[in-house]
């Protein structure tokens, strides 16, 4: 079953006449076994999708083919085939394609040839002492973390599957357990729409050691290629974080009537530097995956540093929590006590904060109900990702809006509040649904309502799913900002070859 939004239901897109020839040339570059072209595409008839289903039941876009290069040079040559804009097919890129809830592997618009970069999977270079790695898009968080095991550096991991891409996630401004992943991006290798390959930001210099610094001199260019349709990324330099000597996660619970006061109290701890990394606050629905007591919110506060610092900070957080009288439970030793009922989950949570993604995806599966490899075929999942001020009243308002959506649609959303600092929360709203027509329809209606209600409140999304790609225009602040972005797009990509509709 595929959800078809009304405007595009039944919409047929035909392959450009010259597409077969362009894909043939791509096959000469990457090898025939690394190009998928539906028979119908060559014949110029209506097309089937070679991407398969997606977990969100978004309408499958018409895809004219999939090309799977294995080197940056192959990417450069394939992009070059499209550079003159003579074929009207456009290029959509993914790294490992785990963009679940926002579109999975699907492009925003119909009529794309998809560049699957999972085969570019080299860790080209790494310097643990200096704290950087040069990664290709197909490098997964599990692989890099394994390489760093036992070293003095760690990766800022996300709680998505261990098999997802470090680079792909950062390019959509993903959020790790230490901070937003864009903060770890220090340099990018980019194939421009012309087919030229450039490097921006910081890159290792074989002849001398330079400090890792992403901005360079003059305009800072790395961020120009994040959530951007200005190029295809073939590698990135990524910061590796110092590994803390010790680390603990304090677990707290509070009842829903205390949302405003308890989140306000946690904000005070964050602003006073009592926590490290991203404090996470889960509503009742989201907390279930962590075996949290029913009907309660769950908070994870990470503290790290030397053992003395961890002991002291843990003690302070626990004392503050008890003193506030807002929490029903406070625990800081579950991961060290094999008899604690929550021991196994607590260990997995602490390991993730310490840079080790769980290769068995136990918590990921508890959230999605499916292993990553079968999620797109069998699961039902949508994301809505607004930013919200980190204040008790704003987070209590989030609760009210989510409850309003439940009353209107019957969909009970999970909410995870990721504190990105003392003033900002990445509010992850999830909708898990059964893969049946009426449930999917209600979940998509809930998603639409969330966009309208949250945006009216000033809670603006920082990542968009493919069905709401056009919201980028409605949501951008700043006089002339969108017009300037378009000016850049027209100058760099005059034929709009790369990722049309994705944030542009
Ligand atoms: C249970 C669950 C938990 C999750 N937890 C998190 C989390 O903690 N943090 C988080 O951020 N997300 C999370 N996600 C969302 C998602 O799974 C991750 O963001 C994941 O890393 C994205 O998949 P990917 O790395 O394969 O990126 P991809 O799907 O490959 O890429 C994402 C997008 O970036 C662009 N892109 C990728 N590569 C390139 C390239 N080389 N050149 C140009 N553009 C490119 C494309 O637009 C692409 O659609 C979660 C999802 C689920 C279901």
PDB file of N, CA and C in Angstrom, residues 392-486:
ATOM      1  N   UNK A 392      10.457  25.620  30.611  1.00  0.00           N
ATOM      2  CA  UNK A 392       9.358  24.791  31.105  1.00  0.00           C
ATOM      3  C   UNK A 392       8.050  25.086  30.375  1.00  0.00           C
ATOM      4  N   UNK A 393       7.646  26.368  30.257  1.00  0.00           N
ATOM      5  CA  UNK A 393       6.372  26.655  29.593  1.00  0.00           C
ATOM      6  C   UNK A 393       6.342  26.180  28.136  1.00  0.00           C
ATOM      7  N   UNK A 394       7.446  26.365  27.394  1.00  0.00           N
ATOM      8  CA  UNK A 394       7.448  25.946  25.978  1.00  0.00           C
ATOM      9  C   UNK A 394       7.305  24.423  25.892  1.00  0.00           C
ATOM     10  N   UNK A 395       7.958  23.687  26.779  1.00  0.00           N
ATOM     11  CA  UNK A 395       7.906  22.224  26.699  1.00  0.00           C
ATOM     12  C   UNK A 395       6.562  21.697  27.195  1.00  0.00           C
ATOM     13  N   UNK A 396       5.935  22.446  28.114  1.00  0.00           N
ATOM     14  CA  UNK A 396       4.573  22.076  28.517  1.00  0.00           C
ATOM     15  C   UNK A 396       3.622  22.304  27.336  1.00  0.00           C
ATOM     16  N   UNK A 397       3.881  23.337  26.552  1.00  0.00           N
ATOM     17  CA  UNK A 397       3.056  23.619  25.373  1.00  0.00           C
ATOM     18  C   UNK A 397       3.187  22.495  24.336  1.00  0.00           C
ATOM     19  N   UNK A 398       4.415  21.966  24.183  1.00  0.00           N
ATOM     20  CA  UNK A 398       4.624  20.826  23.276  1.00  0.00           C
ATOM     21  C   UNK A 398       3.682  19.686  23.676  1.00  0.00           C
ATOM     22  N   UNK A 399       3.637  19.415  24.970  1.00  0.00           N
ATOM     23  CA  UNK A 399       2.778  18.357  25.488  1.00  0.00           C
ATOM     24  C   UNK A 399       1.314  18.612  25.097  1.00  0.00           C
ATOM     25  N   UNK A 400       0.878  19.864  25.250  1.00  0.00           N
ATOM     26  CA  UNK A 400      -0.524  20.199  24.919  1.00  0.00           C
ATOM     27  C   UNK A 400      -0.800  20.012  23.425  1.00  0.00           C
ATOM     28  N   UNK A 401       0.149  20.429  22.587  1.00  0.00           N
ATOM     29  CA  UNK A 401      -0.064  20.332  21.140  1.00  0.00           C
ATOM     30  C   UNK A 401      -0.128  18.870  20.699  1.00  0.00           C
ATOM     31  N   UNK A 402       0.740  18.052  21.282  1.00  0.00           N
ATOM     32  CA  UNK A 402       0.742  16.631  20.938  1.00  0.00           C
ATOM     33  C   UNK A 402      -0.560  15.975  21.404  1.00  0.00           C
ATOM     34  N   UNK A 403      -1.068  16.416  22.548  1.00  0.00           N
ATOM     35  CA  UNK A 403      -2.334  15.889  23.045  1.00  0.00           C
ATOM     36  C   UNK A 403      -3.483  16.336  22.116  1.00  0.00           C
ATOM     37  N   UNK A 404      -3.416  17.565  21.646  1.00  0.00           N
ATOM     38  CA  UNK A 404      -4.443  18.044  20.703  1.00  0.00           C
ATOM     39  C   UNK A 404      -4.460  17.166  19.444  1.00  0.00           C
ATOM     40  N   UNK A 405      -3.284  16.822  18.941  1.00  0.00           N
ATOM     41  CA  UNK A 405      -3.191  15.972  17.743  1.00  0.00           C
ATOM     42  C   UNK A 405      -3.762  14.580  18.049  1.00  0.00           C
ATOM     43  N   UNK A 406      -3.523  14.080  19.266  1.00  0.00           N
ATOM     44  CA  UNK A 406      -4.087  12.773  19.634  1.00  0.00           C
ATOM     45  C   UNK A 406      -5.611  12.816  19.623  1.00  0.00           C
ATOM     46  N   UNK A 407      -6.170  13.903  20.190  1.00  0.00           N
ATOM     47  CA  UNK A 407      -7.633  14.020  20.236  1.00  0.00           C
ATOM     48  C   UNK A 407      -8.192  14.108  18.816  1.00  0.00           C
ATOM     49  N   UNK A 408      -7.514  14.866  17.951  1.00  0.00           N
ATOM     50  CA  UNK A 408      -8.031  15.067  16.593  1.00  0.00           C
ATOM     51  C   UNK A 408      -7.857  13.845  15.690  1.00  0.00           C
ATOM     52  N   UNK A 409      -6.761  13.086  15.869  1.00  0.00           N
ATOM     53  CA  UNK A 409      -6.448  12.030  14.893  1.00  0.00           C
ATOM     54  C   UNK A 409      -6.406  10.629  15.505  1.00  0.00           C
ATOM     55  N   UNK A 410      -6.354  10.560  16.824  1.00  0.00           N
ATOM     56  CA  UNK A 410      -6.216   9.252  17.475  1.00  0.00           C
ATOM     57  C   UNK A 410      -4.776   8.765  17.508  1.00  0.00           C
ATOM     58  N   UNK A 411      -3.827   9.539  16.990  1.00  0.00           N
ATOM     59  CA  UNK A 411      -2.419   9.106  16.975  1.00  0.00           C
ATOM     60  C   UNK A 411      -1.706   9.633  18.216  1.00  0.00           C
ATOM     61  N   UNK A 412      -1.170   8.701  18.998  1.00  0.00           N
ATOM     62  CA  UNK A 412      -0.414   9.086  20.191  1.00  0.00           C
ATOM     63  C   UNK A 412       1.067   9.168  19.811  1.00  0.00           C
ATOM     64  N   UNK A 413       1.601  10.380  19.824  1.00  0.00           N
ATOM     65  CA  UNK A 413       2.982  10.583  19.357  1.00  0.00           C
ATOM     66  C   UNK A 413       3.971  10.343  20.487  1.00  0.00           C
ATOM     67  N   UNK A 414       5.115   9.783  20.122  1.00  0.00           N
ATOM     68  CA  UNK A 414       6.251   9.785  21.040  1.00  0.00           C
ATOM     69  C   UNK A 414       6.961  11.125  20.919  1.00  0.00           C
ATOM     70  N   UNK A 415       7.476  11.624  22.035  1.00  0.00           N
ATOM     71  CA  UNK A 415       8.239  12.881  21.992  1.00  0.00           C
ATOM     72  C   UNK A 415       9.549  12.657  22.735  1.00  0.00           C
ATOM     73  N   UNK A 416      10.670  12.948  22.061  1.00  0.00           N
ATOM     74  CA  UNK A 416      11.972  12.963  22.729  1.00  0.00           C
ATOM     75  C   UNK A 416      12.512  14.380  22.626  1.00  0.00           C
ATOM     76  N   UNK A 417      12.792  14.966  23.789  1.00  0.00           N
ATOM     77  CA  UNK A 417      13.332  16.326  23.819  1.00  0.00           C
ATOM     78  C   UNK A 417      14.842  16.219  23.980  1.00  0.00           C
ATOM     79  N   UNK A 418      15.583  16.613  22.940  1.00  0.00           N
ATOM     80  CA  UNK A 418      17.047  16.573  22.988  1.00  0.00           C
ATOM     81  C   UNK A 418      17.563  17.974  23.311  1.00  0.00           C
ATOM     82  N   UNK A 419      18.146  18.141  24.491  1.00  0.00           N
ATOM     83  CA  UNK A 419      18.658  19.476  24.854  1.00  0.00           C
ATOM     84  C   UNK A 419      19.967  19.722  24.113  1.00  0.00           C
ATOM     85  N   UNK A 420      19.928  20.648  23.164  1.00  0.00           N
ATOM     86  CA  UNK A 420      21.143  20.945  22.386  1.00  0.00           C
ATOM     87  C   UNK A 420      21.985  22.022  23.055  1.00  0.00           C
ATOM     88  N   UNK A 421      21.533  22.517  24.180  1.00  0.00           N
ATOM     89  CA  UNK A 421      22.239  23.554  24.917  1.00  0.00           C
ATOM     90  C   UNK A 421      21.275  24.111  25.937  1.00  0.00           C
ATOM     91  N   UNK A 422      21.649  25.165  26.645  1.00  0.00           N
ATOM     92  CA  UNK A 422      20.778  25.679  27.697  1.00  0.00           C
ATOM     93  C   UNK A 422      19.525  26.381  27.169  1.00  0.00           C
ATOM     94  N   UNK A 423      19.496  26.685  25.859  1.00  0.00           N
ATOM     95  CA  UNK A 423      18.366  27.455  25.331  1.00  0.00           C
ATOM     96  C   UNK A 423      17.568  26.743  24.253  1.00  0.00           C
ATOM     97  N   UNK A 424      18.057  25.586  23.796  1.00  0.00           N
ATOM     98  CA  UNK A 424      17.475  25.005  22.584  1.00  0.00           C
ATOM     99  C   UNK A 424      17.192  23.516  22.751  1.00  0.00           C
ATOM    100  N   UNK A 425      15.995  23.125  22.319  1.00  0.00           N
ATOM    101  CA  UNK A 425      15.633  21.705  22.339  1.00  0.00           C
ATOM    102  C   UNK A 425      15.260  21.249  20.929  1.00  0.00           C
ATOM    103  N   UNK A 426      15.872  20.138  20.515  1.00  0.00           N
ATOM    104  CA  UNK A 426      15.474  19.429  19.292  1.00  0.00           C
ATOM    105  C   UNK A 426      14.344  18.506  19.727  1.00  0.00           C
ATOM    106  N   UNK A 427      13.130  18.811  19.261  1.00  0.00           N
ATOM    107  CA  UNK A 427      11.942  18.087  19.725  1.00  0.00           C
ATOM    108  C   UNK A 427      11.588  17.031  18.685  1.00  0.00           C
ATOM    109  N   UNK A 428      11.879  15.778  18.999  1.00  0.00           N
ATOM    110  CA  UNK A 428      11.666  14.698  18.034  1.00  0.00           C
ATOM    111  C   UNK A 428      10.288  14.088  18.276  1.00  0.00           C
ATOM    112  N   UNK A 429       9.369  14.331  17.343  1.00  0.00           N
ATOM    113  CA  UNK A 429       8.018  13.768  17.479  1.00  0.00           C
ATOM    114  C   UNK A 429       7.928  12.564  16.542  1.00  0.00           C
ATOM    115  N   UNK A 430       7.572  11.394  17.101  1.00  0.00           N
ATOM    116  CA  UNK A 430       7.509  10.183  16.279  1.00  0.00           C
ATOM    117  C   UNK A 430       6.097   9.633  16.235  1.00  0.00           C
ATOM    118  N   UNK A 431       5.765   9.104  15.084  1.00  0.00           N
ATOM    119  CA  UNK A 431       4.491   8.415  14.940  1.00  0.00           C
ATOM    120  C   UNK A 431       4.769   7.016  14.410  1.00  0.00           C
ATOM    121  N   UNK A 432       4.494   6.016  15.242  1.00  0.00           N
ATOM    122  CA  UNK A 432       4.665   4.628  14.810  1.00  0.00           C
ATOM    123  C   UNK A 432       3.281   4.100  14.468  1.00  0.00           C
ATOM    124  N   UNK A 433       3.139   3.496  13.305  1.00  0.00           N
ATOM    125  CA  UNK A 433       1.804   3.051  12.929  1.00  0.00           C
ATOM    126  C   UNK A 433       1.863   1.700  12.231  1.00  0.00           C
ATOM    127  N   UNK A 434       0.729   0.992  12.287  1.00  0.00           N
ATOM    128  CA  UNK A 434       0.643  -0.288  11.578  1.00  0.00           C
ATOM    129  C   UNK A 434       0.514  -0.001  10.093  1.00  0.00           C
ATOM    130  N   UNK A 435       1.046  -0.913   9.284  1.00  0.00           N
ATOM    131  CA  UNK A 435       1.068  -0.693   7.834  1.00  0.00           C
ATOM    132  C   UNK A 435      -0.295  -1.017   7.209  1.00  0.00           C
ATOM    133  N   UNK A 436      -1.307  -0.312   7.690  1.00  0.00           N
ATOM    134  CA  UNK A 436      -2.655  -0.516   7.147  1.00  0.00           C
ATOM    135  C   UNK A 436      -3.166   0.843   6.708  1.00  0.00           C
ATOM    136  N   UNK A 437      -4.014   0.826   5.679  1.00  0.00           N
ATOM    137  CA  UNK A 437      -4.429   2.071   5.020  1.00  0.00           C
ATOM    138  C   UNK A 437      -4.933   3.136   5.993  1.00  0.00           C
ATOM    139  N   UNK A 438      -5.899   2.747   6.883  1.00  0.00           N
ATOM    140  CA  UNK A 438      -6.506   3.786   7.726  1.00  0.00           C
ATOM    141  C   UNK A 438      -5.509   4.330   8.761  1.00  0.00           C
ATOM    142  N   UNK A 439      -4.661   3.464   9.307  1.00  0.00           N
ATOM    143  CA  UNK A 439      -3.654   3.917  10.305  1.00  0.00           C
ATOM    144  C   UNK A 439      -2.663   4.860   9.647  1.00  0.00           C
ATOM    145  N   UNK A 440      -2.200   4.492   8.445  1.00  0.00           N
ATOM    146  CA  UNK A 440      -1.222   5.328   7.739  1.00  0.00           C
ATOM    147  C   UNK A 440      -1.848   6.682   7.418  1.00  0.00           C
ATOM    148  N   UNK A 441      -3.114   6.652   7.028  1.00  0.00           N
ATOM    149  CA  UNK A 441      -3.794   7.906   6.677  1.00  0.00           C
ATOM    150  C   UNK A 441      -3.881   8.805   7.908  1.00  0.00           C
ATOM    151  N   UNK A 442      -4.204   8.208   9.067  1.00  0.00           N
ATOM    152  CA  UNK A 442      -4.304   9.004  10.302  1.00  0.00           C
ATOM    153  C   UNK A 442      -2.946   9.550  10.709  1.00  0.00           C
ATOM    154  N   UNK A 443      -1.908   8.737  10.550  1.00  0.00           N
ATOM    155  CA  UNK A 443      -0.559   9.198  10.926  1.00  0.00           C
ATOM    156  C   UNK A 443      -0.128  10.361  10.036  1.00  0.00           C
ATOM    157  N   UNK A 444      -0.436  10.273   8.748  1.00  0.00           N
ATOM    158  CA  UNK A 444      -0.072  11.380   7.852  1.00  0.00           C
ATOM    159  C   UNK A 444      -0.897  12.631   8.157  1.00  0.00           C
ATOM    160  N   UNK A 445      -2.142  12.433   8.562  1.00  0.00           N
ATOM    161  CA  UNK A 445      -2.965  13.585   8.955  1.00  0.00           C
ATOM    162  C   UNK A 445      -2.371  14.218  10.218  1.00  0.00           C
ATOM    163  N   UNK A 446      -1.929  13.360  11.138  1.00  0.00           N
ATOM    164  CA  UNK A 446      -1.294  13.872  12.366  1.00  0.00           C
ATOM    165  C   UNK A 446      -0.037  14.674  12.011  1.00  0.00           C
ATOM    166  N   UNK A 447       0.723  14.172  11.046  1.00  0.00           N
ATOM    167  CA  UNK A 447       1.950  14.874  10.638  1.00  0.00           C
ATOM    168  C   UNK A 447       1.626  16.268  10.093  1.00  0.00           C
ATOM    169  N   UNK A 448       0.595  16.338   9.272  1.00  0.00           N
ATOM    170  CA  UNK A 448       0.174  17.649   8.739  1.00  0.00           C
ATOM    171  C   UNK A 448      -0.245  18.589   9.864  1.00  0.00           C
ATOM    172  N   UNK A 449      -1.026  18.048  10.812  1.00  0.00           N
ATOM    173  CA  UNK A 449      -1.487  18.887  11.936  1.00  0.00           C
ATOM    174  C   UNK A 449      -0.306  19.375  12.772  1.00  0.00           C
ATOM    175  N   UNK A 450       0.669  18.492  12.996  1.00  0.00           N
ATOM    176  CA  UNK A 450       1.849  18.880  13.779  1.00  0.00           C
ATOM    177  C   UNK A 450       2.560  20.056  13.103  1.00  0.00           C
ATOM    178  N   UNK A 451       2.730  19.966  11.786  1.00  0.00           N
ATOM    179  CA  UNK A 451       3.380  21.077  11.076  1.00  0.00           C
ATOM    180  C   UNK A 451       2.628  22.381  11.334  1.00  0.00           C
ATOM    181  N   UNK A 452       1.310  22.335  11.162  1.00  0.00           N
ATOM    182  CA  UNK A 452       0.525  23.576  11.281  1.00  0.00           C
ATOM    183  C   UNK A 452       0.548  24.102  12.708  1.00  0.00           C
ATOM    184  N   UNK A 453       0.281  23.210  13.670  1.00  0.00           N
ATOM    185  CA  UNK A 453       0.152  23.668  15.065  1.00  0.00           C
ATOM    186  C   UNK A 453       1.489  24.162  15.620  1.00  0.00           C
ATOM    187  N   UNK A 454       2.546  23.418  15.376  1.00  0.00           N
ATOM    188  CA  UNK A 454       3.849  23.803  15.938  1.00  0.00           C
ATOM    189  C   UNK A 454       4.371  25.083  15.284  1.00  0.00           C
ATOM    190  N   UNK A 455       4.213  25.169  13.981  1.00  0.00           N
ATOM    191  CA  UNK A 455       4.727  26.361  13.295  1.00  0.00           C
ATOM    192  C   UNK A 455       3.956  27.602  13.755  1.00  0.00           C
ATOM    193  N   UNK A 456       2.638  27.460  13.949  1.00  0.00           N
ATOM    194  CA  UNK A 456       1.848  28.602  14.440  1.00  0.00           C
ATOM    195  C   UNK A 456       2.381  29.071  15.798  1.00  0.00           C
ATOM    196  N   UNK A 457       2.943  28.143  16.558  1.00  0.00           N
ATOM    197  CA  UNK A 457       3.461  28.457  17.894  1.00  0.00           C
ATOM    198  C   UNK A 457       4.883  29.028  17.842  1.00  0.00           C
ATOM    199  N   UNK A 458       5.487  28.990  16.632  1.00  0.00           N
ATOM    200  CA  UNK A 458       6.880  29.445  16.490  1.00  0.00           C
ATOM    201  C   UNK A 458       7.888  28.318  16.630  1.00  0.00           C
ATOM    202  N   UNK A 459       7.403  27.076  16.727  1.00  0.00           N
ATOM    203  CA  UNK A 459       8.292  25.914  16.863  1.00  0.00           C
ATOM    204  C   UNK A 459       8.568  25.365  15.453  1.00  0.00           C
ATOM    205  N   UNK A 460       9.636  25.843  14.838  1.00  0.00           N
ATOM    206  CA  UNK A 460       9.903  25.632  13.410  1.00  0.00           C
ATOM    207  C   UNK A 460      10.763  24.381  13.191  1.00  0.00           C
ATOM    208  N   UNK A 461      10.393  23.513  12.219  1.00  0.00           N
ATOM    209  CA  UNK A 461      11.227  22.331  11.961  1.00  0.00           C
ATOM    210  C   UNK A 461      12.623  22.699  11.457  1.00  0.00           C
ATOM    211  N   UNK A 462      13.619  21.888  11.837  1.00  0.00           N
ATOM    212  CA  UNK A 462      14.977  22.106  11.327  1.00  0.00           C
ATOM    213  C   UNK A 462      15.379  21.041  10.314  1.00  0.00           C
ATOM    214  N   UNK A 463      14.544  20.013  10.140  1.00  0.00           N
ATOM    215  CA  UNK A 463      14.707  19.006   9.081  1.00  0.00           C
ATOM    216  C   UNK A 463      13.323  18.745   8.526  1.00  0.00           C
ATOM    217  N   UNK A 464      13.243  18.483   7.211  1.00  0.00           N
ATOM    218  CA  UNK A 464      11.934  18.278   6.604  1.00  0.00           C
ATOM    219  C   UNK A 464      11.860  16.926   5.918  1.00  0.00           C
ATOM    220  N   UNK A 465      10.682  16.297   6.019  1.00  0.00           N
ATOM    221  CA  UNK A 465      10.421  15.075   5.259  1.00  0.00           C
ATOM    222  C   UNK A 465      10.087  15.442   3.819  1.00  0.00           C
ATOM    223  N   UNK A 466      10.127  14.443   2.932  1.00  0.00           N
ATOM    224  CA  UNK A 466       9.974  14.737   1.502  1.00  0.00           C
ATOM    225  C   UNK A 466       8.581  15.272   1.155  1.00  0.00           C
ATOM    226  N   UNK A 467       7.574  14.927   1.962  1.00  0.00           N
ATOM    227  CA  UNK A 467       6.222  15.406   1.639  1.00  0.00           C
ATOM    228  C   UNK A 467       6.011  16.860   2.072  1.00  0.00           C
ATOM    229  N   UNK A 468       6.904  17.374   2.895  1.00  0.00           N
ATOM    230  CA  UNK A 468       6.781  18.764   3.360  1.00  0.00           C
ATOM    231  C   UNK A 468       7.969  19.606   2.913  1.00  0.00           C
ATOM    232  N   UNK A 469       8.633  19.150   1.831  1.00  0.00           N
ATOM    233  CA  UNK A 469       9.836  19.851   1.360  1.00  0.00           C
ATOM    234  C   UNK A 469       9.535  21.306   1.027  1.00  0.00           C
ATOM    235  N   UNK A 470       8.317  21.571   0.546  1.00  0.00           N
ATOM    236  CA  UNK A 470       7.986  22.948   0.145  1.00  0.00           C
ATOM    237  C   UNK A 470       7.878  23.897   1.348  1.00  0.00           C
ATOM    238  N   UNK A 471       7.870  23.336   2.557  1.00  0.00           N
ATOM    239  CA  UNK A 471       7.784  24.202   3.736  1.00  0.00           C
ATOM    240  C   UNK A 471       9.062  25.025   3.927  1.00  0.00           C
ATOM    241  N   UNK A 472      10.140  24.640   3.280  1.00  0.00           N
ATOM    242  CA  UNK A 472      11.390  25.407   3.415  1.00  0.00           C
ATOM    243  C   UNK A 472      11.142  26.864   3.041  1.00  0.00           C
ATOM    244  N   UNK A 473      10.312  27.096   2.028  1.00  0.00           N
ATOM    245  CA  UNK A 473      10.018  28.467   1.603  1.00  0.00           C
ATOM    246  C   UNK A 473       9.195  29.216   2.646  1.00  0.00           C
ATOM    247  N   UNK A 474       8.217  28.510   3.221  1.00  0.00           N
ATOM    248  CA  UNK A 474       7.330  29.167   4.190  1.00  0.00           C
ATOM    249  C   UNK A 474       8.041  29.495   5.486  1.00  0.00           C
ATOM    250  N   UNK A 475       9.063  28.726   5.822  1.00  0.00           N
ATOM    251  CA  UNK A 475       9.604  28.790   7.175  1.00  0.00           C
ATOM    252  C   UNK A 475      10.859  29.637   7.307  1.00  0.00           C
ATOM    253  N   UNK A 476      11.491  29.978   6.192  1.00  0.00           N
ATOM    254  CA  UNK A 476      12.787  30.631   6.302  1.00  0.00           C
ATOM    255  C   UNK A 476      12.646  32.066   6.775  1.00  0.00           C
ATOM    256  N   UNK A 477      13.424  32.369   7.811  1.00  0.00           N
ATOM    257  CA  UNK A 477      13.418  33.737   8.321  1.00  0.00           C
ATOM    258  C   UNK A 477      14.493  34.527   7.573  1.00  0.00           C
ATOM    259  N   UNK A 478      14.513  35.825   7.747  1.00  0.00           N
ATOM    260  CA  UNK A 478      15.596  36.634   7.196  1.00  0.00           C
ATOM    261  C   UNK A 478      15.213  37.261   5.874  1.00  0.00           C
ATOM    262  N   UNK A 479      15.343  38.549   5.804  1.00  0.00           N
ATOM    263  CA  UNK A 479      14.979  39.260   4.580  1.00  0.00           C
ATOM    264  C   UNK A 479      15.899  38.833   3.443  1.00  0.00           C
ATOM    265  N   UNK A 480      15.314  38.319   2.394  1.00  0.00           N
ATOM    266  CA  UNK A 480      16.098  37.995   1.202  1.00  0.00           C
ATOM    267  C   UNK A 480      16.890  36.710   1.283  1.00  0.00           C
ATOM    268  N   UNK A 481      16.794  35.958   2.391  1.00  0.00           N
ATOM    269  CA  UNK A 481      17.647  34.773   2.553  1.00  0.00           C
ATOM    270  C   UNK A 481      17.346  33.714   1.484  1.00  0.00           C
ATOM    271  N   UNK A 482      16.057  33.426   1.270  1.00  0.00           N
ATOM    272  CA  UNK A 482      15.718  32.393   0.288  1.00  0.00           C
ATOM    273  C   UNK A 482      16.107  32.831  -1.118  1.00  0.00           C
ATOM    274  N   UNK A 483      15.891  34.133  -1.398  1.00  0.00           N
ATOM    275  CA  UNK A 483      16.246  34.653  -2.731  1.00  0.00           C
ATOM    276  C   UNK A 483      17.754  34.530  -2.942  1.00  0.00           C
ATOM    277  N   UNK A 484      18.531  34.794  -1.887  1.00  0.00           N
ATOM    278  CA  UNK A 484      19.987  34.681  -2.001  1.00  0.00           C
ATOM    279  C   UNK A 484      20.394  33.221  -2.215  1.00  0.00           C
ATOM    280  N   UNK A 485      19.742  32.313  -1.493  1.00  0.00           N
ATOM    281  CA  UNK A 485      20.041  30.880  -1.670  1.00  0.00           C
ATOM    282  C   UNK A 485      19.746  30.465  -3.114  1.00  0.00           C
ATOM    283  N   UNK A 486      18.658  30.986  -3.680  1.00  0.00           N
ATOM    284  CA  UNK A 486      18.304  30.645  -5.067  1.00  0.00           C
ATOM    285  C   UNK A 486      19.329  31.197  -6.048  1.00  0.00           C
TER     286      UNK A 486
END
